[in-house]
Each structure stands twice: as C-alpha cells, then as structure tokens.
Amino acid sequence: MTQRLQGRTALVTGSTSNIGRAIATALAAEGAHVAVSGRDEDRGRAVVDAVRAAGGTADFVRADLDGSSAASRDLAERALDVLGGRVDVLVNNAGIFPLHSTADADDALVDRVLAVNVKAPFFLTQALVPSMAAAGGGVVINLGSWVARLALPSSPVYSSSKGAVETLTRAWSAELAPQNIRVNAISPGVVRDSEPDGHDTLEAIMAGTPAGATGRPEAIAAAAVYLASDDAAFVHGTVLDVDGGRTGVAVVAG
C-alpha cells in the first residue's frame, strides 16, 4: 500500500460487514487509525482483529444510530476519545434497506429508514464538524446509491433517503468548504460480498452493463481511499458512481 493516510484518523459507521468493513480495512491499510463502528460487537471485534493482524490500527466503538441527535453525539464523543481527540475522515456508511412498496410502508418503516439513513449521518456530521474545523479541516464521505437516480419499482422510501444523502453532500460541500472540510459521496452499484449461486436477481440487474456483473465491496473501498486522500484535494461536492456503468450507460437487451 502507498500509506496515503498515514497519521490520519477515520470513523466508519456500519463497518462490521460488507462495504463498511471493506472501507475500514482499506483506510487502515493506507495508514489511518480507524474507529470501526456498528451494533454487533462480535463482528466489530473481528474486523478490528483482522486490521491489527495485517499491521493496521483500529478500535471498535459500538453504536446503534437510531437517528436521534443524542445517539450520534454519543458516537462522536467516543470515537474522538479512541482516536486521540481528532477525526480526520468521517465515512457515513451505516444504513438500512428494508424491501417495501408504497402501499405497505407504514409510519414505523418510513420513520426508521429516514432516521437511520438521513438523520443519523446528519447529526453525526453536525457533531464532528467543530472538532474537524478546529484541527484544520477534514473529509466527509457519504454513501449514496444508484437507486437514488435510476428508479426501481420497489423500496421508494429507501431510494428517497439516498437521494437526500446525495443532496446533503452537495449542500455540505458548499457550507463546510470555508472550514477546509471536503465533502463527497460514493454511489455504489449492485455490490455483494459473496459469489452468486446459479441464477441470481442481483446478477440479472447488471446484465448488459459495461461491467456485466455485480461488484465487490473492495471496489467501493478503493473509491473511499481516493476521496479521503490528498489525491482528491480538488474534488468537492461530487457523487462518484462506482456501479459498473449501471447509471451512466444505456443497457441494451441482448
């Protein structure tokens, strides 16, 4: 590795599995001290152990980001504590994706999706910006989704929540740039951390795209490393599509 993040600190929410785990692992491999965060302590400890076994630095900070400002502030405070009083890179990755239709979405589902996917990253960013600014600046990376712009006939609340996150990315970029805080987002495509078993709906969604198959979490992690590093110093308010061409290229049935 190039150690592009040597001496920096990072908090990655929802980093006990899949994309979040890959991002935390990649940031640590590039030299960052990473706070791994999630609800499952056993999985979190496993990620930390793997990072340390590879020569990196990581600590686990348990959190259940329910959308309340109190939960986000609590995570911010504990992450600052384990990271030595500074969070240079915040990755707002934690999110939920319950399958639903408009007809069957009740109050509880709508409130839960918007709380976890929008309010939690909003309040966590709010809580960490002052310390970032006091330290001279930082980086915020949000996780959007391809379904925010290329509609599917299901899960409209989830899609709208990711649209909100991508809009927040641009708003925060404008608002926080004077404090030397860069804000960008990654919009993952169809990503899986295991091999498909025969005919698979996820693989079918990627049929006819330039990639022709689902992606791996490591592809999203590579984009996060780039956006966190000085290589992306001139990148502001951008939603980086890492989706195998799903949203940018016309899919023609074979």
Tab-separated table of C-alpha atoms in Angstrom, residues 5 8-15 20 23-25 27-28 32-38 57-63 65 71-83 86-94 120-121 123-125 127-129 131-132 139-143 224 228:
chain	number	residue	atom	x	y	z
A	5	LEU	CA	-3.494	8.200	5.011
A	8	ARG	CA	-4.774	10.328	9.978
A	9	THR	CA	-7.830	9.088	11.817
A	10	ALA	CA	-11.138	7.823	10.458
A	11	LEU	CA	-14.572	6.839	11.720
A	12	VAL	CA	-16.535	4.443	9.513
A	13	THR	CA	-20.136	3.806	10.537
A	14	GLY	CA	-21.727	0.456	9.793
A	15	SER	CA	-18.287	-1.063	9.308
A	20	GLY	CA	-18.300	-0.683	5.566
A	23	ILE	CA	-13.769	0.627	3.678
A	24	ALA	CA	-12.465	0.399	7.243
A	25	THR	CA	-9.947	-2.260	6.209
A	27	LEU	CA	-8.363	3.003	5.165
A	28	ALA	CA	-6.354	1.186	7.830
A	32	ALA	CA	-5.242	5.543	9.065
A	33	HIS	CA	-6.201	4.780	12.651
A	34	VAL	CA	-9.765	3.595	12.158
A	35	ALA	CA	-12.706	3.540	14.531
A	36	VAL	CA	-14.836	0.593	13.433
A	37	SER	CA	-18.459	1.156	14.404
A	38	GLY	CA	-21.642	-0.888	14.361
A	57	THR	CA	-4.523	0.282	13.750
A	58	ALA	CA	-8.195	0.033	14.669
A	59	ASP	CA	-10.564	0.158	17.620
A	60	PHE	CA	-14.204	-0.818	17.931
A	61	VAL	CA	-16.831	1.685	19.044
A	62	ARG	CA	-20.284	0.196	19.409
A	63	ALA	CA	-23.178	2.347	18.217
A	65	LEU	CA	-27.520	5.033	15.185
A	71	ALA	CA	-27.011	8.718	19.632
A	72	SER	CA	-24.906	10.494	17.011
A	73	ARG	CA	-23.313	12.820	19.569
A	74	ASP	CA	-22.508	9.858	21.791
A	75	LEU	CA	-20.743	8.054	18.945
A	76	ALA	CA	-18.855	11.223	18.007
A	77	GLU	CA	-17.601	11.668	21.562
A	78	ARG	CA	-16.485	8.063	21.959
A	79	ALA	CA	-14.825	7.998	18.540
A	80	LEU	CA	-12.923	11.171	19.374
A	81	ASP	CA	-11.806	9.513	22.589
A	82	VAL	CA	-10.373	6.364	20.975
A	83	LEU	CA	-8.862	8.317	18.080
A	86	ARG	CA	-9.419	14.022	16.238
A	87	VAL	CA	-11.490	12.535	13.412
A	88	ASP	CA	-9.926	13.465	10.083
A	89	VAL	CA	-12.193	11.324	7.922
A	90	LEU	CA	-15.850	10.530	8.554
A	91	VAL	CA	-17.477	7.864	6.401
A	92	ASN	CA	-21.268	7.862	6.767
A	93	ASN	CA	-21.900	4.316	5.607
A	94	ALA	CA	-24.463	2.879	8.052
A	120	ALA	CA	-28.134	9.723	11.779
A	121	PRO	CA	-25.462	10.882	9.297
A	123	PHE	CA	-26.416	14.608	13.290
A	124	LEU	CA	-23.094	12.729	13.297
A	125	THR	CA	-21.634	15.173	10.781
A	127	ALA	CA	-21.354	16.656	15.932
A	128	LEU	CA	-17.919	16.169	14.334
A	129	VAL	CA	-17.591	19.275	12.173
A	131	SER	CA	-13.557	19.340	16.005
A	132	MET	CA	-12.629	18.838	12.337
A	139	VAL	CA	-13.099	14.882	4.918
A	140	VAL	CA	-16.691	13.633	4.945
A	141	ILE	CA	-17.648	10.767	2.653
A	142	ASN	CA	-21.311	9.806	2.375
A	143	LEU	CA	-22.707	6.613	0.873
A	224	ALA	CA	-13.271	5.831	-0.371
A	228	ALA	CA	-10.173	10.503	1.765
